[in-house]
Tab-separated table of C-alpha atoms in Angstrom:
chain	number	residue	atom	x	y	z
A	20	UNK	CA	-9.460	-1.307	-24.085
A	21	UNK	CA	-10.131	-1.625	-20.359
A	22	UNK	CA	-13.630	-1.139	-18.931
A	23	UNK	CA	-14.053	-0.437	-15.216
A	24	UNK	CA	-17.600	-0.477	-13.791
A	25	UNK	CA	-18.614	0.459	-10.239
A	26	UNK	CA	-22.416	0.484	-9.800
A	27	UNK	CA	-23.420	3.248	-12.252
A	28	UNK	CA	-19.967	4.776	-12.809
A	29	UNK	CA	-17.945	3.623	-15.827
A	30	UNK	CA	-14.326	4.341	-16.662
A	31	UNK	CA	-12.831	3.551	-20.086
A	32	UNK	CA	-9.127	3.399	-20.911
A	33	UNK	CA	-7.555	2.699	-24.274
A	34	UNK	CA	-4.655	3.742	-26.489
A	35	UNK	CA	-7.091	4.218	-29.389
A	36	UNK	CA	-9.610	7.086	-29.240
A	37	UNK	CA	-11.672	5.558	-32.066
A	38	UNK	CA	-12.220	2.366	-30.073
A	39	UNK	CA	-13.547	4.338	-27.105
A	40	UNK	CA	-15.823	6.406	-29.361
A	41	UNK	CA	-17.290	3.310	-31.039
A	42	UNK	CA	-17.849	1.513	-27.740
A	43	UNK	CA	-19.451	4.600	-26.181
A	44	UNK	CA	-21.829	4.859	-29.140
A	45	UNK	CA	-22.766	1.198	-28.690
A	46	UNK	CA	-23.512	1.700	-24.979
A	47	UNK	CA	-25.585	4.792	-25.759
A	48	UNK	CA	-27.735	2.704	-28.098
A	49	UNK	CA	-28.576	0.346	-25.211
A	50	UNK	CA	-28.586	2.598	-22.145
A	51	UNK	CA	-29.087	6.228	-21.263
A	52	UNK	CA	-25.551	7.390	-20.481
A	53	UNK	CA	-23.930	10.723	-19.775
A	54	UNK	CA	-20.389	11.157	-21.050
A	55	UNK	CA	-18.211	13.390	-18.886
A	56	UNK	CA	-15.178	13.475	-21.177
A	57	UNK	CA	-11.605	12.880	-20.008
A	58	UNK	CA	-11.426	11.601	-16.443
A	59	UNK	CA	-10.949	14.277	-13.814
A	60	UNK	CA	-12.856	12.835	-10.858
A	61	UNK	CA	-13.829	9.207	-10.223
A	62	UNK	CA	-15.144	7.755	-6.941
A	63	UNK	CA	-13.367	10.382	-4.869
A	64	UNK	CA	-10.118	10.132	-6.835
A	65	UNK	CA	-8.898	13.296	-8.530
A	66	UNK	CA	-7.007	12.775	-11.792
A	67	UNK	CA	-4.698	15.461	-13.185
A	68	UNK	CA	-2.755	15.137	-16.434
A	69	UNK	CA	0.241	16.936	-17.866
A	70	UNK	CA	2.923	16.301	-20.469
A	71	UNK	CA	5.069	14.791	-17.723
A	72	UNK	CA	2.522	12.229	-16.509
A	73	UNK	CA	-0.585	11.573	-14.457
A	74	UNK	CA	-1.323	12.440	-10.829
A	75	UNK	CA	-3.821	10.744	-8.508
A	76	UNK	CA	-4.961	12.349	-5.259
A	77	UNK	CA	-7.959	12.611	-2.918
A	78	UNK	CA	-7.635	16.227	-1.817
A	79	UNK	CA	-11.379	16.991	-1.772
A	80	UNK	CA	-12.070	13.804	0.196
A	81	UNK	CA	-9.270	14.628	2.646
A	82	UNK	CA	-10.573	18.150	3.249
A	83	UNK	CA	-14.058	16.757	3.876
A	84	UNK	CA	-12.655	14.439	6.562
A	85	UNK	CA	-10.767	17.290	8.210
A	86	UNK	CA	-13.819	19.534	8.150
A	87	UNK	CA	-16.186	16.883	9.532
A	88	UNK	CA	-13.800	16.076	12.387
A	89	UNK	CA	-12.960	19.700	13.205
A	90	UNK	CA	-9.273	19.405	12.253
A	91	UNK	CA	-9.317	21.780	9.304
A	92	UNK	CA	-7.509	24.442	11.367
A	93	UNK	CA	-5.432	22.022	13.480
A	94	UNK	CA	-1.684	22.290	13.890
A	95	UNK	CA	-0.030	20.141	11.184
A	96	UNK	CA	2.186	17.140	12.015
A	97	UNK	CA	5.136	16.070	9.878
A	98	UNK	CA	4.663	12.289	10.205
A	99	UNK	CA	1.569	10.182	10.969
A	100	UNK	CA	2.597	8.145	14.020
A	101	UNK	CA	5.103	8.524	16.838
A	102	UNK	CA	7.839	5.888	16.594
A	103	UNK	CA	7.752	5.344	20.371
A	104	UNK	CA	3.999	4.748	20.483
A	105	UNK	CA	2.929	1.242	21.580
A	106	UNK	CA	-0.801	0.675	21.280
A	107	UNK	CA	-2.604	-2.146	23.076
A	108	UNK	CA	-6.208	-3.301	23.242
A	109	UNK	CA	-6.249	-2.991	27.067
A	110	UNK	CA	-4.481	0.305	27.804
A	111	UNK	CA	-6.512	3.484	28.217
A	112	UNK	CA	-10.156	4.216	28.904
A	113	UNK	CA	-12.875	2.936	26.589
A	114	UNK	CA	-14.577	5.482	24.347
A	115	UNK	CA	-18.140	6.287	25.325
A	116	UNK	CA	-19.207	6.414	21.668
A	117	UNK	CA	-17.038	4.123	19.475
A	118	UNK	CA	-19.144	4.854	16.371
A	119	UNK	CA	-17.259	8.033	15.483
A	120	UNK	CA	-13.919	6.207	15.775
A	121	UNK	CA	-15.074	3.381	13.509
A	122	UNK	CA	-16.409	5.839	10.941
A	123	UNK	CA	-13.160	7.792	10.975
A	124	UNK	CA	-10.990	4.695	10.483
A	125	UNK	CA	-13.276	3.541	7.670
A	126	UNK	CA	-12.823	6.860	5.889
A	127	UNK	CA	-9.072	6.752	6.416
A	128	UNK	CA	-8.950	3.232	4.956
A	129	UNK	CA	-10.474	4.541	1.743
A	130	UNK	CA	-7.956	7.377	1.745
A	131	UNK	CA	-5.060	4.876	1.608
A	132	UNK	CA	-5.933	4.306	-2.069
A	133	UNK	CA	-3.696	7.268	-2.908
A	134	UNK	CA	-1.930	7.792	0.436
A	135	UNK	CA	0.442	4.857	1.077
A	136	UNK	CA	2.189	7.022	3.669
A	137	UNK	CA	-0.642	6.462	6.181
A	138	UNK	CA	-1.239	2.784	5.352
A	139	UNK	CA	0.677	1.365	8.318
A	140	UNK	CA	-0.838	3.759	10.843
A	141	UNK	CA	-4.395	3.093	9.656
A	142	UNK	CA	-3.742	-0.665	9.600
A	143	UNK	CA	-2.678	-0.567	13.245
A	144	UNK	CA	-5.663	1.506	14.355
A	145	UNK	CA	-8.132	-0.676	12.432
A	146	UNK	CA	-7.268	-3.573	14.774
A	147	UNK	CA	-9.104	-1.836	17.647
A	148	UNK	CA	-12.467	-1.280	15.961
A	149	UNK	CA	-14.368	-3.575	18.352
A	150	UNK	CA	-13.414	-1.711	21.527
A	151	UNK	CA	-11.497	1.506	20.770
A	152	UNK	CA	-9.861	3.392	23.607
A	153	UNK	CA	-8.658	6.935	24.117
A	154	UNK	CA	-5.014	6.299	23.035
A	155	UNK	CA	-6.321	4.863	19.763
A	156	UNK	CA	-8.414	7.966	19.129
A	157	UNK	CA	-5.462	10.208	19.958
A	158	UNK	CA	-3.339	8.322	17.409
A	159	UNK	CA	-6.084	8.737	14.797
A	160	UNK	CA	-6.136	12.476	15.486
A	161	UNK	CA	-2.368	12.522	14.898
A	162	UNK	CA	-3.010	11.112	11.409
A	163	UNK	CA	-5.518	13.898	10.764
A	164	UNK	CA	-2.950	16.515	11.739
A	165	UNK	CA	-0.480	14.862	9.359
A	166	UNK	CA	-3.041	14.995	6.546
A	167	UNK	CA	-3.511	18.684	7.298
A	168	UNK	CA	0.153	19.275	6.408
A	169	UNK	CA	-0.313	17.995	2.828
A	170	UNK	CA	-3.952	17.386	1.959
A	171	UNK	CA	-3.286	17.362	-1.789
A	172	UNK	CA	-0.455	14.856	-1.746
A	173	UNK	CA	-0.886	11.912	-4.085
A	174	UNK	CA	0.816	9.493	-6.463
A	175	UNK	CA	2.529	10.510	-9.685
A	176	UNK	CA	2.901	8.243	-12.714
A	177	UNK	CA	5.382	9.613	-15.275
A	178	UNK	CA	4.923	9.224	-19.011
A	179	UNK	CA	8.439	7.862	-19.496
A	180	UNK	CA	8.886	4.590	-17.613
A	181	UNK	CA	11.151	1.549	-18.068
A	182	UNK	CA	8.330	-0.882	-17.041
A	183	UNK	CA	10.638	-2.930	-14.799
A	184	UNK	CA	8.615	-4.625	-12.061
A	185	UNK	CA	10.279	-4.612	-8.639
A	186	UNK	CA	8.981	-5.345	-5.183
A	187	UNK	CA	10.305	-4.379	-1.747
A	188	UNK	CA	9.352	-6.698	1.110
A	189	UNK	CA	9.939	-6.425	4.833
A	190	UNK	CA	8.518	-7.532	8.165
A	191	UNK	CA	8.402	-6.310	11.729
A	192	UNK	CA	8.982	-9.374	13.891
A	193	UNK	CA	6.575	-9.638	16.855
A	194	UNK	CA	5.247	-6.195	16.003
A	195	UNK	CA	1.908	-6.720	17.763
A	196	UNK	CA	2.287	-6.596	21.553
A	197	UNK	CA	-1.127	-8.217	22.078
A	198	UNK	CA	-0.856	-11.277	19.806
A	199	UNK	CA	2.947	-11.413	19.290
A	200	UNK	CA	2.374	-11.681	15.558
A	201	UNK	CA	4.621	-10.054	12.997
A	202	UNK	CA	3.669	-7.441	10.432
A	203	UNK	CA	4.139	-8.045	6.709
A	204	UNK	CA	4.737	-5.093	4.465
A	205	UNK	CA	5.519	-4.776	0.793
A	206	UNK	CA	5.353	-2.281	-2.049
A	207	UNK	CA	5.695	-2.880	-5.768
A	208	UNK	CA	6.924	-0.456	-8.410
A	209	UNK	CA	6.544	-0.481	-12.187
A	210	UNK	CA	9.573	1.517	-13.127
A	211	UNK	CA	9.479	4.485	-10.752
A	212	UNK	CA	5.708	4.293	-10.254
A	213	UNK	CA	4.264	2.843	-7.049
A	214	UNK	CA	1.371	0.608	-8.117
A	215	UNK	CA	0.715	-1.746	-5.187
A	216	UNK	CA	1.372	-1.752	-1.443
A	217	UNK	CA	0.134	-3.493	1.672
A	218	UNK	CA	0.572	-3.596	5.436
A	219	UNK	CA	-0.942	-6.563	7.249
A	220	UNK	CA	-0.504	-8.528	10.441
A	221	UNK	CA	0.591	-12.093	9.694
A	222	UNK	CA	-1.995	-14.818	10.297
A	223	UNK	CA	0.392	-17.039	12.312
A	224	UNK	CA	3.145	-16.413	14.847
A	225	UNK	CA	6.667	-16.543	13.407
A	226	UNK	CA	9.215	-18.197	15.645
A	227	UNK	CA	12.134	-16.193	14.258
A	228	UNK	CA	12.750	-12.960	12.415
A	229	UNK	CA	13.939	-14.953	9.382
A	230	UNK	CA	10.635	-16.816	9.236
A	231	UNK	CA	8.731	-13.526	9.386
A	232	UNK	CA	10.892	-12.098	6.599
A	233	UNK	CA	10.417	-15.178	4.456
A	234	UNK	CA	6.652	-15.101	4.856
A	235	UNK	CA	6.787	-11.498	3.696
A	236	UNK	CA	8.854	-12.573	0.675
A	237	UNK	CA	6.254	-15.227	-0.179
A	238	UNK	CA	3.380	-12.716	0.024
A	239	UNK	CA	5.258	-10.241	-2.188
A	240	UNK	CA	6.059	-12.996	-4.698
A	241	UNK	CA	2.353	-13.849	-4.988
A	242	UNK	CA	1.545	-10.232	-5.765
A	243	UNK	CA	4.357	-10.015	-8.333
A	244	UNK	CA	3.100	-13.128	-10.128
A	245	UNK	CA	-0.397	-11.632	-10.219
A	246	UNK	CA	0.920	-8.320	-11.558
A	247	UNK	CA	2.871	-10.113	-14.299
A	248	UNK	CA	-0.314	-11.859	-15.439
A	249	UNK	CA	-2.140	-8.512	-15.347
A	250	UNK	CA	0.544	-6.930	-17.529
A	251	UNK	CA	0.125	-9.776	-20.025
A	252	UNK	CA	-3.621	-9.095	-20.125
A	253	UNK	CA	-2.828	-5.452	-20.895
A	254	UNK	CA	-0.389	-6.564	-23.647
A	255	UNK	CA	2.527	-4.951	-21.797
A	256	UNK	CA	5.766	-6.894	-22.463
A	257	UNK	CA	7.890	-7.818	-19.444
A	258	UNK	CA	10.597	-10.185	-20.612
A	259	UNK	CA	13.111	-9.610	-17.819
A	260	UNK	CA	12.738	-11.181	-14.345
A	261	UNK	CA	10.868	-9.159	-11.730
A	262	UNK	CA	13.104	-7.973	-8.895
A	263	UNK	CA	12.368	-8.952	-5.292
A	264	UNK	CA	14.364	-6.806	-2.859
A	265	UNK	CA	14.817	-7.775	0.780
A	266	UNK	CA	17.146	-6.588	3.550
A	267	UNK	CA	17.411	-10.008	5.256
A	268	UNK	CA	20.467	-11.903	4.009
A	269	UNK	CA	19.322	-15.028	5.875
A	270	UNK	CA	15.982	-15.071	4.046
A	271	UNK	CA	17.755	-14.558	0.722
A	272	UNK	CA	20.077	-17.500	1.470
A	273	UNK	CA	17.086	-19.741	2.217
A	274	UNK	CA	15.543	-18.771	-1.122
A	275	UNK	CA	18.761	-19.691	-2.957
A	276	UNK	CA	19.598	-22.841	-0.938
A	277	UNK	CA	17.900	-26.026	-2.242
A	278	UNK	CA	18.653	-27.925	0.989
A	279	UNK	CA	15.927	-27.949	3.658
A	280	UNK	CA	16.707	-28.481	7.301
A	281	UNK	CA	14.781	-28.497	10.541
A	282	UNK	CA	14.823	-24.728	10.891
A	283	UNK	CA	12.860	-24.179	7.669
A	284	UNK	CA	10.631	-27.249	7.527
A	285	UNK	CA	7.617	-25.311	8.874
A	286	UNK	CA	7.827	-22.807	6.000
A	287	UNK	CA	8.623	-25.407	3.351
A	288	UNK	CA	5.710	-24.455	1.083
A	289	UNK	CA	6.838	-20.827	0.976
A	290	UNK	CA	10.387	-21.976	0.225
A	291	UNK	CA	9.230	-24.155	-2.674
A	292	UNK	CA	6.975	-21.402	-4.042
A	293	UNK	CA	9.661	-18.702	-4.128
A	294	UNK	CA	12.460	-21.007	-5.309
A	295	UNK	CA	10.357	-22.360	-8.183
A	296	UNK	CA	9.808	-18.886	-9.597
A	297	UNK	CA	13.477	-18.021	-9.091
A	298	UNK	CA	14.580	-21.136	-11.000
A	299	UNK	CA	12.091	-20.389	-13.781
A	300	UNK	CA	13.538	-16.893	-14.196
A	301	UNK	CA	10.316	-15.144	-13.234
A	302	UNK	CA	11.746	-13.532	-10.074
A	303	UNK	CA	15.278	-12.470	-9.175
A	304	UNK	CA	16.119	-11.699	-5.561
A	305	UNK	CA	18.383	-8.841	-4.554
A	306	UNK	CA	19.664	-7.492	-1.267
A	307	UNK	CA	18.888	-3.934	-0.229
A	308	UNK	CA	20.333	-2.131	2.769
A	309	UNK	CA	18.007	-1.468	5.685
A	310	UNK	CA	18.483	2.284	5.283
A	311	UNK	CA	17.040	2.124	1.755
A	312	UNK	CA	14.324	-0.435	2.525
A	313	UNK	CA	11.255	1.451	1.314
A	314	UNK	CA	8.954	-1.108	2.877
A	315	UNK	CA	9.826	0.156	6.384
A	316	UNK	CA	7.104	2.759	5.860
A	317	UNK	CA	4.558	-0.082	5.837
A	318	UNK	CA	5.845	-2.163	8.756
A	319	UNK	CA	6.672	0.244	11.568
A	320	UNK	CA	6.264	3.800	12.798
A	321	UNK	CA	9.289	5.891	11.836
A	322	UNK	CA	10.811	9.117	13.015
A	323	UNK	CA	10.443	12.298	11.008
A	324	UNK	CA	13.830	12.209	9.248
A	325	UNK	CA	13.680	8.574	8.068
A	326	UNK	CA	9.977	8.770	7.219
A	327	UNK	CA	10.503	11.876	5.074
A	328	UNK	CA	13.523	10.288	3.353
A	329	UNK	CA	11.700	7.080	2.406
A	330	UNK	CA	8.525	8.883	1.317
A	331	UNK	CA	10.624	11.037	-1.029
A	332	UNK	CA	11.648	7.835	-2.873
A	333	UNK	CA	8.039	6.848	-3.668
A	334	UNK	CA	7.267	9.435	-6.352
A	335	UNK	CA	4.722	11.446	-4.372
A	336	UNK	CA	3.497	14.706	-5.796
A	337	UNK	CA	1.382	17.504	-4.369
A	338	UNK	CA	0.104	19.497	-7.343
A	339	UNK	CA	-1.593	21.970	-4.989
A	340	UNK	CA	1.619	23.041	-3.255
A	341	UNK	CA	3.318	26.272	-4.260
């Protein structure tokens, strides 16, 4: 049984109904609780069940954002950010009242819990919270128009799943025009279910695209190791190696090559970390073509066609669509 507590909200999960009933009775003997039955709504997350699986979305929360910002009747957009858009901390006029921008980005950050498709765009805009400018606000409004096109879209977790853990990692070398730092992006699947994703600017400057890719591989490997330990805690067997997919053949060669040279000495710790888990059979690296690199959604702004194609591979579901 798993017990999740957030302030005064409690969520119980178990494969034994008797266990939940006994534990609920014990809690009722100590505290004054109100049981709401099977989970349908929890901290803004809407849960829908069927014989095929479970769906998570934040439709009500999304509609509240659109209504509060006046975008409920706006013209929808088909993707969250223009691929040709280059945002900087110095271009454009400063906003007279930055509070509304900060509040909007904060609400969008919480929305990324079930909307990985806007993770990269929100991550970029969150870098300008201290002194937002008009282009940043315009880009945030573009995200709102994209949300208008599918407010009920969320993640779907099917009942039948092979429980194979696989992670896609990627990087956008020198993606930030202000700091020249690269962007790390990864997403992890359990079978066909997307369970973890991230888009983050790297903490140091990478001197080559291979170094940026390898740092992304190291970050994804850390998350995979953590997920494997979490599966063990949940008594979920995972005997086969977890797959780590990358589109950089150079980074894959470094992971497989035990010889260090001057080009990789500055990322030696990452090399040792990844190679150790490969040799122990915990992780197995694989090459994936750039066209099928799902992690591109989390590292760069994409055009409509490629964005729609990659999003279709992530098991999204809009239960409110016709």
